[in-house]
Amino acid sequence: MNEQAARKVVLMRAIETADTKHEILSDDDRLYASRSARELANWQTAEGKGAPALELFLQQRADLVTKRLAERTPAFASFLHRRPLMPALAVLLPILGFLAGAGLDRIADPHRVDLLSVPLLLIIGWNLLVYLALIVWAVIPSKKTGWASPNLLRRLSVGAAGLPRKLPAPMAAGLAQYLSDWSQLAAKLTSLRLGRTVHLAAAAFALGAIASLYARGVTNAYAAGWESTFLDAQQVHALLSALFAPALAVFPLQGFSLADIQALRFVQEPSPAGGARWVHLYAATLMLFVVLPRLVLAIVSALRARLIARRFPLDLGQPYFRALADRIGASGPAVLRVMPYSFTVDEARHKGLAAIAAKVLGEQAQLMLRPSSPYGEEPKDTLRDARLDDADVAVTAVLFNLAATPERENHGAFLDYLARNTPRGIAVLLDESSLAERGAGQAGFDARLDERASLWRQFCEYHGTTATVVDLLHPDKYPLDVGVGLATSRVS
C-alpha cells in the first residue's frame, strides 16, 4: 500500500472509530462500502493487479467512504483538498538557499579574495560539524526522528492543526484523531523528506556562494591576500595546506608555497596577481566538503523516503483492519490476549471475555487468557514467558477489577511494563461485574460507579493507555463496534 492509499485508509479508520453512534456513516453506508469494495478488490485481484486482496479492499473502501462523506459535507471535501506543507518547502528552501549564498556580497572584499575568508571557512566548518552529528545519530540508537521537533514534523505532515467549521461533532473528532494518527505514522517519512530538503538547501547555499565568487570575478579584478593579528605566514600556510589538500588532490589546480603566502600578506597595497587561483581553490573545496556530500545525503534520504512511500508501513494486523479482513475472508482468526492483574476469571466471566473478543475482532476471534499476575510482584518476573511481540496476537488487553483502587507502584508499573514492551500497544478492560453485584439496588450507586470508572480512566491516561469499561457477566451491556471498541495505547 502506497502513501496516498494509506493516508485515506487511516482517515477512514479515524472517522469510523469516532462515529460510534453511526451518525455520519449509517449501517447501510458501511455495508454498501464493504460490498462494493469487496467486488472491486476481487475483480482487480482476478485481473492480476498484484496487490494483496486486503490492501485492495481497504483502498477501495476508503475511496468510497471519503467520496460519500465529501458529497454530503462540503467542509469535509475542503479538508480532503488541503495539502501538507512539505512539498512547497521542498521547492522553496533550496531556492532560498541558493539566493542567500549568491547574495553574500561580503564573502570577502568585493575586489579581493581573502585567503582567511571567515564566511567561507564558517560554511565549511559548519558542514563538517553536521556530518559529525549525523555519524553520532547513526551510531547511537534513538527513538527520536532526529533534530526536527514533533510539532514541526506534524505541521509538515498534515498542515495546520485547525479544522474546517460546520463539521458534525463525530466527524470533527475523527479528523482530529486522523491528524494525530497520521503525524505519528508519517513522522519517519516526513523526517527523511525534510532531511533531503535541508541537504539540498545546504548544497544550493554553497553553490550560490561559488556562483557569487565567479560572477564578481568576471567584472572585477580580484586581489588575493590575507591579514591576521595572531597568525604568521607559516601558520597560515599550514592551515591552508590542510584545507585545500583534498581539492588539490582531486582537481588539477595550481598549488602554493610558503613564499607565496608570505608575498600575499596585505601590508599596504594588495597584489592583483593570483586572484583566480584562490577562487578556484575555494570553489573546489566547497564542492568537495559541502556540495557533493550534501547531494549524496539528499539522494540517500530521497531513496529511503521513496521506499517508504511506495510500501507504507501500516500495521494491518490491528483490530480495525482484522475485523474488515474477516468480512472478505482475507485473514485467519484474530487473537485477543487478556492479561488479568490480581483478578481471578471464573467460567462465567471467561465466556464474557470470549463474547467481547467476538464483538471486537469478529466472529472467528480467539481468546488467549493468561494466568492472573499476582498483586505486588514485578511484571518482568510474572510475564517472563509471555511473547509480547507475538505477531499472531491482534490485541493485548490488561484486565483490571473496577472495584480495586488503582495504585501507581503496582497497577501503574504493570501498565508501563506492557506498554513499553508490546509493539502494537495495549488495551485496558475494566470489569464492573463484581462491583455491580455488590451495589445493585443501592441508592446513588450509578453515580459512584461513574466516579470509580472516571478515576480509573484518568489513571490509565496518566500511564499512556485508554480504558474501556465492560461487564463480563453481561457482555452486551456496553456496545463495542467490531474493530473499534477497544482503544490501544500509541506506541512511539
CSV table of C-alpha atoms in Angstrom, one decimal:
chain,number,residue,atom,x,y,z
A,1,MET,CA,0.0,0.0,0.0
A,2,ASN,CA,1.5,3.3,-1.0
A,3,GLU,CA,1.4,6.6,1.0
A,4,GLN,CA,-1.6,8.1,-0.6
A,5,ALA,CA,-3.7,5.0,-0.1
A,6,ALA,CA,-2.5,4.6,3.5
A,7,ARG,CA,-3.5,8.2,4.2
A,8,LYS,CA,-7.1,7.6,3.1
A,9,VAL,CA,-7.3,4.3,5.0
A,10,VAL,CA,-6.1,6.0,8.2
A,11,LEU,CA,-8.6,8.7,7.6
A,12,MET,CA,-11.4,6.2,7.1
A,13,ARG,CA,-10.4,4.4,10.3
A,14,ALA,CA,-10.4,7.6,12.4
A,15,ILE,CA,-13.8,8.6,11.2
A,16,GLU,CA,-15.4,5.2,11.7
A,17,THR,CA,-13.9,4.9,15.1
A,18,ALA,CA,-15.1,8.3,16.2
A,19,ASP,CA,-18.6,7.8,14.7
A,20,THR,CA,-19.7,5.2,17.4
A,21,LYS,CA,-23.3,6.1,17.1
A,22,HIS,CA,-23.3,5.8,13.3
A,23,GLU,CA,-24.4,9.4,12.9
A,24,ILE,CA,-22.4,10.3,9.8
A,25,LEU,CA,-21.9,6.8,8.4
A,26,SER,CA,-25.0,4.7,8.8
A,27,ASP,CA,-25.0,0.9,8.8
A,28,ASP,CA,-26.2,0.9,5.2
A,29,ASP,CA,-23.3,3.2,4.2
A,30,ARG,CA,-20.8,0.9,5.8
A,31,LEU,CA,-22.4,-2.2,4.3
A,32,TYR,CA,-22.5,-0.7,0.9
A,33,ALA,CA,-18.9,0.4,1.1
A,34,SER,CA,-17.8,-3.0,2.2
A,35,ARG,CA,-19.7,-4.9,-0.5
A,36,SER,CA,-18.7,-2.6,-3.3
A,37,ALA,CA,-15.0,-2.6,-2.2
A,38,ARG,CA,-15.0,-6.4,-1.9
A,39,GLU,CA,-16.3,-6.7,-5.5
A,40,LEU,CA,-13.8,-4.2,-6.9
A,41,ALA,CA,-10.9,-5.8,-4.9
A,42,ASN,CA,-11.9,-9.3,-6.2
A,43,TRP,CA,-12.1,-8.1,-9.7
A,44,GLN,CA,-8.7,-6.4,-9.5
A,45,THR,CA,-7.1,-9.4,-7.9
A,46,ALA,CA,-8.5,-11.6,-10.7
A,47,GLU,CA,-7.1,-9.2,-13.3
A,48,GLY,CA,-3.7,-9.7,-11.7
A,49,LYS,CA,-3.1,-6.2,-10.3
A,50,GLY,CA,-0.6,-7.6,-7.9
A,51,ALA,CA,-1.6,-6.0,-4.5
A,52,PRO,CA,-2.9,-8.3,-1.8
A,53,ALA,CA,-6.7,-8.6,-1.6
A,54,LEU,CA,-6.9,-6.9,1.8
A,55,GLU,CA,-4.9,-3.9,0.7
A,56,LEU,CA,-7.1,-3.5,-2.4
A,57,PHE,CA,-10.2,-3.9,-0.4
A,58,LEU,CA,-9.1,-1.3,2.2
A,59,GLN,CA,-8.1,1.2,-0.6
A,60,GLN,CA,-11.4,0.8,-2.5
A,61,ARG,CA,-13.4,1.1,0.7
A,62,ALA,CA,-11.6,4.2,1.8
A,63,ASP,CA,-12.2,5.8,-1.6
A,64,LEU,CA,-15.9,5.0,-1.4
A,65,VAL,CA,-16.3,6.2,2.2
A,66,THR,CA,-14.4,9.5,1.7
A,67,LYS,CA,-16.2,10.2,-1.5
A,68,ARG,CA,-19.6,9.8,0.1
A,69,LEU,CA,-18.7,12.0,3.0
A,70,ALA,CA,-17.3,14.6,0.7
A,71,GLU,CA,-20.6,14.7,-1.3
A,72,ARG,CA,-22.6,15.2,1.9
A,73,THR,CA,-20.4,17.6,3.8
A,74,PRO,CA,-18.7,20.4,1.8
A,75,ALA,CA,-16.4,21.2,4.7
A,76,PHE,CA,-15.0,17.7,4.6
A,77,ALA,CA,-14.4,18.0,0.9
A,78,SER,CA,-12.3,21.1,1.5
A,79,PHE,CA,-10.4,19.2,4.2
A,80,LEU,CA,-9.6,16.5,1.6
A,81,HIS,CA,-8.1,19.1,-0.7
A,82,ARG,CA,-5.9,20.5,1.9
A,83,ARG,CA,-2.2,19.9,1.1
A,84,PRO,CA,0.7,19.4,3.6
A,85,LEU,CA,3.5,21.9,3.7
A,86,MET,CA,6.3,19.6,2.9
A,87,PRO,CA,6.0,19.7,-1.0
A,88,ALA,CA,6.1,23.5,-1.0
A,89,LEU,CA,9.0,23.6,1.4
A,90,ALA,CA,10.9,21.1,-0.7
A,91,VAL,CA,10.9,23.6,-3.6
A,92,LEU,CA,11.3,26.9,-1.8
A,93,LEU,CA,14.0,26.1,0.7
A,94,PRO,CA,16.7,25.1,-1.9
A,95,ILE,CA,15.8,28.2,-4.0
A,96,LEU,CA,16.1,30.4,-0.9
A,97,GLY,CA,19.4,28.7,0.0
A,98,PHE,CA,20.9,29.4,-3.4
A,99,LEU,CA,19.8,33.1,-3.3
A,100,ALA,CA,21.2,33.5,0.2
A,101,GLY,CA,24.5,32.0,-0.9
A,102,ALA,CA,24.6,34.2,-4.0
A,103,GLY,CA,23.8,37.3,-2.0
A,104,LEU,CA,26.9,37.1,0.1
A,105,ASP,CA,28.5,40.2,-1.3
A,106,ARG,CA,30.8,40.3,1.6
A,107,ILE,CA,32.3,36.8,1.4
A,108,ALA,CA,35.4,38.9,1.1
A,109,ASP,CA,36.1,42.4,0.0
A,110,PRO,CA,34.3,42.9,-3.3
A,111,HIS,CA,37.6,43.4,-5.0
A,112,ARG,CA,39.8,40.8,-3.3
A,113,VAL,CA,39.9,37.2,-2.3
A,114,ASP,CA,40.7,36.8,1.4
A,115,LEU,CA,42.7,33.7,2.0
A,116,LEU,CA,41.2,33.5,5.5
A,117,SER,CA,37.7,34.3,4.4
A,118,VAL,CA,35.6,33.9,7.6
A,119,PRO,CA,32.2,33.3,5.8
A,120,LEU,CA,33.7,30.5,3.6
A,121,LEU,CA,35.5,28.9,6.5
A,122,LEU,CA,32.3,29.0,8.5
A,123,ILE,CA,30.4,27.3,5.7
A,124,ILE,CA,33.0,24.5,5.6
A,125,GLY,CA,33.3,24.2,9.4
A,126,TRP,CA,29.5,24.1,9.9
A,127,ASN,CA,29.0,21.4,7.4
A,128,LEU,CA,31.8,19.3,8.9
A,129,LEU,CA,30.0,19.6,12.3
A,130,VAL,CA,26.8,18.5,10.6
A,131,TYR,CA,28.5,15.4,9.2
A,132,LEU,CA,29.9,14.6,12.6
A,133,ALA,CA,26.4,14.9,14.2
A,134,LEU,CA,24.9,12.6,11.5
A,135,ILE,CA,27.5,10.0,12.3
A,136,VAL,CA,26.8,10.2,16.0
A,137,TRP,CA,23.0,9.9,15.4
A,138,ALA,CA,23.7,6.8,13.2
A,139,VAL,CA,25.9,5.1,15.8
A,140,ILE,CA,23.8,5.9,18.9
A,141,PRO,CA,20.4,4.3,18.8
A,142,SER,CA,17.5,6.6,19.4
A,143,LYS,CA,13.7,6.5,19.0
A,144,LYS,CA,13.7,10.1,18.0
A,145,THR,CA,13.5,11.1,14.4
A,146,GLY,CA,16.5,13.4,14.6
A,147,TRP,CA,16.8,17.2,15.1
A,148,ALA,CA,13.3,18.0,13.9
A,149,SER,CA,10.7,18.5,16.7
A,150,PRO,CA,7.5,16.5,16.7
A,151,ASN,CA,5.5,19.7,16.2
A,152,LEU,CA,7.5,20.6,13.1
A,153,LEU,CA,7.0,17.2,11.6
A,154,ARG,CA,3.3,17.3,12.4
A,155,ARG,CA,2.9,20.6,10.6
A,156,LEU,CA,4.8,19.3,7.6
A,157,SER,CA,2.9,16.1,7.5
A,158,VAL,CA,-0.7,17.3,7.9
A,159,GLY,CA,-0.5,21.1,7.6
A,160,ALA,CA,-2.3,23.4,10.0
A,161,ALA,CA,-4.0,21.8,13.1
A,162,GLY,CA,-7.2,23.7,12.6
A,163,LEU,CA,-10.3,22.0,11.2
A,164,PRO,CA,-12.9,23.4,8.9
A,165,ARG,CA,-16.0,24.9,10.5
A,166,LYS,CA,-19.5,23.4,10.3
A,167,LEU,CA,-18.4,19.8,10.8
A,168,PRO,CA,-20.6,17.3,12.6
A,169,ALA,CA,-19.1,16.5,16.1
A,170,PRO,CA,-18.2,12.9,15.3
A,171,MET,CA,-16.5,14.0,12.0
A,172,ALA,CA,-14.6,16.7,13.8
A,173,ALA,CA,-13.4,14.2,16.4
A,174,GLY,CA,-12.4,11.7,13.7
A,175,LEU,CA,-10.4,14.3,11.7
A,176,ALA,CA,-8.6,15.4,14.9
A,177,GLN,CA,-7.7,11.8,15.6
A,178,TYR,CA,-6.6,11.4,12.0
A,179,LEU,CA,-4.3,14.4,12.3
A,180,SER,CA,-2.7,12.8,15.4
A,181,ASP,CA,-2.5,9.3,13.9
A,182,TRP,CA,-1.1,10.3,10.6
A,183,SER,CA,1.5,12.7,12.0
A,184,GLN,CA,2.8,9.8,14.1
A,185,LEU,CA,2.7,7.2,11.3
A,186,ALA,CA,4.4,9.5,8.8
A,187,ALA,CA,7.0,11.0,11.1
A,188,LYS,CA,9.8,8.9,9.7
A,189,LEU,CA,8.8,9.6,6.1
A,190,THR,CA,8.5,13.4,6.8
A,191,SER,CA,11.8,13.4,8.6
A,192,LEU,CA,13.5,11.8,5.6
A,193,ARG,CA,11.9,14.3,3.2
A,194,LEU,CA,12.9,17.2,5.5
A,195,GLY,CA,16.4,15.9,5.6
A,196,ARG,CA,16.5,15.7,1.8
A,197,THR,CA,15.3,19.3,1.6
A,198,VAL,CA,17.8,20.6,4.1
A,199,HIS,CA,20.7,18.8,2.4
A,200,LEU,CA,19.6,20.3,-1.0
A,201,ALA,CA,19.3,23.7,0.6
A,202,ALA,CA,22.8,23.5,2.1
A,203,ALA,CA,24.2,22.4,-1.3
A,204,ALA,CA,22.4,25.2,-3.0
A,205,PHE,CA,23.7,27.7,-0.5
A,206,ALA,CA,27.3,26.6,-1.2
A,207,LEU,CA,26.6,26.7,-5.0
A,208,GLY,CA,25.3,30.2,-4.5
A,209,ALA,CA,28.5,31.3,-2.8
A,210,ILE,CA,30.5,29.8,-5.6
A,211,ALA,CA,28.4,31.5,-8.2
A,212,SER,CA,28.9,34.8,-6.3
A,213,LEU,CA,32.6,34.4,-6.3
A,214,TYR,CA,32.8,33.7,-10.1
A,215,ALA,CA,30.2,36.2,-11.1
A,216,ARG,CA,32.0,39.1,-9.4
A,217,GLY,CA,35.3,37.8,-10.8
A,218,VAL,CA,34.0,38.4,-14.3
A,219,THR,CA,33.6,42.1,-13.8
A,220,ASN,CA,36.1,42.8,-11.0
A,221,ALA,CA,39.9,42.1,-10.8
A,222,TYR,CA,40.3,40.1,-7.6
A,223,ALA,CA,43.4,40.9,-5.5
A,224,ALA,CA,44.4,37.9,-3.4
A,225,GLY,CA,45.9,38.2,0.1
A,226,TRP,CA,45.4,37.7,3.8
A,227,GLU,CA,45.9,39.6,7.1
A,228,SER,CA,45.9,38.4,10.7
A,229,THR,CA,46.9,39.8,14.1
A,230,PHE,CA,47.7,36.5,15.7
A,231,LEU,CA,48.8,34.2,12.8
A,232,ASP,CA,52.1,34.4,10.9
A,233,ALA,CA,52.7,33.2,7.3
A,234,GLN,CA,53.9,29.8,8.3
A,235,GLN,CA,50.8,29.1,10.4
A,236,VAL,CA,48.5,30.4,7.6
A,237,HIS,CA,50.4,28.2,5.1
A,238,ALA,CA,49.8,25.1,7.3
A,239,LEU,CA,46.2,25.9,7.7
A,240,LEU,CA,45.5,26.5,4.0
A,241,SER,CA,47.6,23.4,3.1
A,242,ALA,CA,45.3,21.2,5.2
A,243,LEU,CA,42.2,23.0,4.0
A,244,PHE,CA,42.9,22.8,0.3
A,245,ALA,CA,44.7,19.3,0.3
A,246,PRO,CA,41.5,17.4,-0.9
A,247,ALA,CA,40.9,19.9,-3.7
A,248,LEU,CA,44.5,19.8,-4.9
A,249,ALA,CA,44.4,16.0,-4.8
A,250,VAL,CA,41.2,15.7,-6.8
A,251,PHE,CA,41.4,18.7,-9.2
A,252,PRO,CA,44.3,19.8,-11.5
A,253,LEU,CA,44.7,23.1,-9.6
A,254,GLN,CA,47.9,25.2,-9.0
A,255,GLY,CA,49.3,24.8,-5.5
A,256,PHE,CA,51.1,27.3,-3.4
A,257,SER,CA,54.2,27.6,-1.3
A,258,LEU,CA,55.2,29.3,2.0
A,259,ALA,CA,56.8,32.0,-0.1
A,260,ASP,CA,53.5,32.6,-2.0
A,261,ILE,CA,51.7,33.0,1.3
A,262,GLN,CA,54.3,35.5,2.6
A,263,ALA,CA,54.0,37.5,-0.6
A,264,LEU,CA,50.3,37.7,-0.4
A,265,ARG,CA,50.0,39.3,3.1
A,266,PHE,CA,48.0,42.5,3.0
A,267,VAL,CA,50.5,45.1,4.3
A,268,GLN,CA,49.9,48.2,2.2
A,269,GLU,CA,48.7,47.7,-1.3
A,270,PRO,CA,47.3,44.2,-2.1
A,271,SER,CA,48.8,42.5,-5.1
A,272,PRO,CA,46.4,42.0,-8.1
A,273,ALA,CA,48.2,38.8,-9.1
A,274,GLY,CA,46.8,35.2,-8.4
A,275,GLY,CA,43.2,36.0,-7.5
A,276,ALA,CA,41.8,33.4,-9.9
A,277,ARG,CA,43.9,30.7,-8.2
A,278,TRP,CA,42.3,31.2,-4.8
A,279,VAL,CA,38.8,31.5,-6.3
A,280,HIS,CA,39.3,28.1,-7.9
A,281,LEU,CA,40.7,26.6,-4.7
A,282,TYR,CA,37.8,27.8,-2.5
A,283,ALA,CA,35.2,26.8,-5.1
A,284,ALA,CA,36.8,23.3,-5.4
A,285,THR,CA,36.9,23.0,-1.6
A,286,LEU,CA,33.3,24.0,-1.2
A,287,MET,CA,32.3,21.4,-3.9
A,288,LEU,CA,34.2,18.6,-2.1
A,289,PHE,CA,33.2,19.5,1.5
A,290,VAL,CA,29.7,20.8,1.0
A,291,VAL,CA,28.1,20.4,-2.3
A,292,LEU,CA,28.9,16.8,-3.2
A,293,PRO,CA,28.4,15.3,0.4
A,294,ARG,CA,25.1,17.1,0.7
A,295,LEU,CA,23.9,15.9,-2.6
A,296,VAL,CA,24.8,12.3,-1.7
A,297,LEU,CA,23.0,12.7,1.6
A,298,ALA,CA,20.0,14.2,-0.2
A,299,ILE,CA,19.9,11.3,-2.6
A,300,VAL,CA,20.1,8.7,0.2
A,301,SER,CA,17.3,10.4,2.1
A,302,ALA,CA,15.2,10.7,-1.1
A,303,LEU,CA,15.6,7.0,-1.9
A,304,ARG,CA,14.7,5.9,1.6
A,305,ALA,CA,11.6,8.2,1.6
A,306,ARG,CA,10.6,6.8,-1.8
A,307,LEU,CA,10.8,3.3,-0.5
A,308,ILE,CA,8.6,4.1,2.5
A,309,ALA,CA,6.1,6.0,0.3
A,310,ARG,CA,5.8,3.0,-2.0
A,311,ARG,CA,5.3,0.5,0.8
A,312,PHE,CA,4.0,2.5,3.6
A,313,PRO,CA,4.4,0.6,6.9
A,314,LEU,CA,0.7,0.4,8.0
A,315,ASP,CA,0.1,-2.4,10.5
A,316,LEU,CA,-2.9,-4.3,9.0
A,317,GLY,CA,-2.9,-6.6,12.0
A,318,GLN,CA,-4.6,-4.1,14.2
A,319,PRO,CA,-8.2,-4.9,15.4
A,320,TYR,CA,-9.9,-2.5,13.0
A,321,PHE,CA,-8.2,-4.0,9.9
A,322,ARG,CA,-8.6,-7.6,11.2
A,323,ALA,CA,-12.3,-7.1,11.5
A,324,LEU,CA,-12.6,-5.8,8.0
A,325,ALA,CA,-10.4,-8.5,6.7
A,326,ASP,CA,-12.7,-11.1,8.3
A,327,ARG,CA,-15.5,-9.8,6.2
A,328,ILE,CA,-13.8,-10.7,3.0
A,329,GLY,CA,-12.1,-13.9,4.3
A,330,ALA,CA,-8.6,-12.3,3.9
A,331,SER,CA,-7.4,-13.3,7.3
A,332,GLY,CA,-7.4,-16.1,9.8
A,333,PRO,CA,-8.9,-15.9,13.3
A,334,ALA,CA,-7.7,-12.9,15.2
A,335,VAL,CA,-6.5,-13.4,18.8
A,336,LEU,CA,-7.4,-11.3,21.8
A,337,ARG,CA,-4.8,-11.9,24.5
A,338,VAL,CA,-6.1,-10.9,28.0
A,339,MET,CA,-3.7,-10.4,30.9
A,340,PRO,CA,-5.6,-10.2,34.3
A,341,TYR,CA,-3.9,-8.4,37.1
A,342,SER,CA,-4.8,-9.6,40.6
A,343,PHE,CA,-8.1,-10.9,39.1
A,344,THR,CA,-9.4,-14.4,39.1
A,345,VAL,CA,-11.5,-15.1,36.0
A,346,ASP,CA,-14.2,-17.7,36.6
A,347,GLU,CA,-16.1,-19.7,33.9
A,348,ALA,CA,-18.9,-17.1,33.5
A,349,ARG,CA,-16.5,-14.2,33.1
A,350,HIS,CA,-14.4,-16.3,30.7
A,351,LYS,CA,-17.4,-16.7,28.5
A,352,GLY,CA,-17.9,-12.9,28.7
A,353,LEU,CA,-14.4,-12.3,27.5
A,354,ALA,CA,-14.9,-14.7,24.6
A,355,ALA,CA,-18.1,-12.7,23.7
A,356,ILE,CA,-16.2,-9.4,23.8
A,357,ALA,CA,-13.4,-10.9,21.6
A,358,ALA,CA,-16.0,-11.8,19.0
A,359,LYS,CA,-17.5,-8.3,19.1
A,360,VAL,CA,-14.2,-6.6,18.8
A,361,LEU,CA,-12.4,-8.9,16.4
A,362,GLY,CA,-15.1,-10.7,14.5
A,363,GLU,CA,-16.9,-14.0,14.9
A,364,GLN,CA,-13.8,-16.0,14.2
A,365,ALA,CA,-11.8,-14.3,17.0
A,366,GLN,CA,-10.0,-16.5,19.5
A,367,LEU,CA,-9.4,-15.7,23.2
A,368,MET,CA,-6.0,-16.2,24.9
A,369,LEU,CA,-6.4,-15.9,28.6
A,370,ARG,CA,-3.2,-15.8,30.6
A,371,PRO,CA,-2.8,-16.6,34.3
A,372,SER,CA,-3.5,-13.7,36.6
A,373,SER,CA,-0.5,-11.7,37.6
A,374,PRO,CA,-0.2,-11.6,41.5
A,375,TYR,CA,-0.6,-8.3,43.2
A,376,GLY,CA,2.7,-6.6,44.0
A,377,GLU,CA,5.1,-8.8,42.0
A,378,GLU,CA,7.4,-7.5,39.4
A,379,PRO,CA,5.9,-7.6,35.9
A,380,LYS,CA,9.1,-8.8,34.3
A,381,ASP,CA,9.0,-11.9,36.6
A,382,THR,CA,5.3,-12.8,36.1
A,383,LEU,CA,5.5,-12.2,32.3
A,384,ARG,CA,8.9,-13.7,31.6
A,385,ASP,CA,7.3,-16.4,29.5
A,386,ALA,CA,4.9,-14.1,27.6
A,387,ARG,CA,5.8,-13.3,24.0
A,388,LEU,CA,4.7,-9.7,24.0
A,389,ASP,CA,5.8,-9.3,20.3
A,390,ASP,CA,3.8,-12.2,19.1
A,391,ALA,CA,2.6,-11.3,15.6
A,392,ASP,CA,-0.4,-13.6,15.8
A,393,VAL,CA,-1.9,-11.6,18.7
A,394,ALA,CA,-4.1,-8.8,17.3
A,395,VAL,CA,-4.8,-7.1,20.7
A,396,THR,CA,-3.2,-7.4,24.1
A,397,ALA,CA,-5.7,-6.3,26.8
A,398,VAL,CA,-4.9,-5.8,30.5
A,399,LEU,CA,-7.9,-6.8,32.7
A,400,PHE,CA,-8.5,-4.9,36.0
A,401,ASN,CA,-11.3,-5.2,38.5
A,402,LEU,CA,-13.1,-1.9,38.6
A,403,ALA,CA,-13.7,-2.5,42.4
A,404,ALA,CA,-9.9,-2.2,43.0
A,405,THR,CA,-8.2,1.1,43.8
A,406,PRO,CA,-5.5,1.9,41.2
A,407,GLU,CA,-2.0,2.2,42.6
A,408,ARG,CA,0.9,3.7,40.7
A,409,GLU,CA,3.5,1.3,42.1
A,410,ASN,CA,1.5,-1.8,41.3
A,411,HIS,CA,-1.2,-1.4,38.6
A,412,GLY,CA,0.8,1.5,37.1
A,413,ALA,CA,4.0,-0.4,36.9
A,414,PHE,CA,2.2,-3.3,35.2
A,415,LEU,CA,0.8,-1.0,32.6
A,416,ASP,CA,4.1,0.8,32.0
A,417,TYR,CA,5.9,-2.5,31.5
A,418,LEU,CA,3.4,-3.8,29.0
A,419,ALA,CA,3.2,-0.5,27.1
A,420,ARG,CA,6.9,-0.4,26.7
A,421,ASN,CA,7.3,-4.0,25.5
A,422,THR,CA,4.2,-4.6,23.4
A,423,PRO,CA,4.8,-3.4,19.8
A,424,ARG,CA,1.1,-3.0,19.0
A,425,GLY,CA,0.3,-1.2,22.2
A,426,ILE,CA,-2.2,-2.4,24.9
A,427,ALA,CA,-5.9,-2.0,25.7
A,428,VAL,CA,-7.3,-1.9,29.2
A,429,LEU,CA,-10.5,-3.6,30.3
A,430,LEU,CA,-12.2,-2.5,33.5
A,431,ASP,CA,-14.7,-5.2,34.6
A,432,GLU,CA,-17.5,-3.7,36.7
A,433,SER,CA,-19.4,-7.0,37.2
A,434,SER,CA,-18.3,-7.7,40.8
A,435,LEU,CA,-18.8,-4.1,41.8
A,436,ALA,CA,-22.3,-4.0,40.2
A,437,GLU,CA,-23.3,-7.2,42.0
A,438,ARG,CA,-22.4,-5.7,45.4
A,439,GLY,CA,-24.1,-2.3,44.8
A,440,ALA,CA,-27.2,-3.4,42.9
A,441,GLY,CA,-30.3,-1.6,44.2
A,442,GLN,CA,-28.4,0.8,46.4
A,443,ALA,CA,-29.3,4.5,46.2
A,444,GLY,CA,-26.8,6.6,44.2
A,445,PHE,CA,-24.9,3.5,43.1
A,446,ASP,CA,-24.8,4.6,39.4
A,447,ALA,CA,-23.1,7.8,40.4
A,448,ARG,CA,-20.5,6.0,42.5
A,449,LEU,CA,-19.9,3.6,39.6
A,450,ASP,CA,-19.3,6.5,37.2
A,451,GLU,CA,-16.9,8.1,39.7
A,452,ARG,CA,-14.9,4.9,40.0
A,453,ALA,CA,-14.7,4.5,36.2
A,454,SER,CA,-13.6,8.1,35.8
A,455,LEU,CA,-10.9,7.6,38.4
A,456,TRP,CA,-9.6,4.5,36.5
A,457,ARG,CA,-9.8,6.3,33.2
A,458,GLN,CA,-7.7,9.2,34.5
A,459,PHE,CA,-5.2,6.7,36.0
A,460,CYS,CA,-4.9,4.8,32.7
A,461,GLU,CA,-4.5,8.1,30.7
A,462,TYR,CA,-1.6,9.1,33.0
A,463,HIS,CA,0.1,5.8,32.1
A,464,GLY,CA,-0.5,6.3,28.3
A,465,THR,CA,-3.4,3.9,27.9
A,466,THR,CA,-7.1,4.2,27.3
A,467,ALA,CA,-9.6,2.2,29.5
A,468,THR,CA,-12.8,0.5,28.4
A,469,VAL,CA,-15.5,-0.4,30.9
A,470,VAL,CA,-17.1,-3.8,30.4
A,471,ASP,CA,-19.4,-6.1,32.3
A,472,LEU,CA,-18.1,-9.7,31.9
A,473,LEU,CA,-21.3,-11.2,33.3
A,474,HIS,CA,-23.4,-9.1,30.8
A,475,PRO,CA,-21.1,-8.5,27.8
A,476,ASP,CA,-23.9,-7.0,25.7
A,477,LYS,CA,-24.4,-4.1,28.3
A,478,TYR,CA,-21.9,-1.9,26.5
A,479,PRO,CA,-21.8,-1.6,22.7
A,480,LEU,CA,-18.5,-2.5,21.2
A,481,ASP,CA,-18.3,-2.0,17.4
A,482,VAL,CA,-16.3,-4.6,15.5
A,483,GLY,CA,-12.7,-3.4,15.3
A,484,VAL,CA,-13.5,-0.1,17.1
A,485,GLY,CA,-14.5,-0.9,20.6
A,486,LEU,CA,-11.0,-1.2,22.2
A,487,ALA,CA,-8.6,1.7,22.1
A,488,THR,CA,-5.0,0.7,22.3
A,489,SER,CA,-2.0,2.7,23.6
A,490,ARG,CA,0.0,4.6,21.0
A,491,VAL,CA,3.5,3.2,20.5
A,492,SER,CA,6.1,5.9,19.8
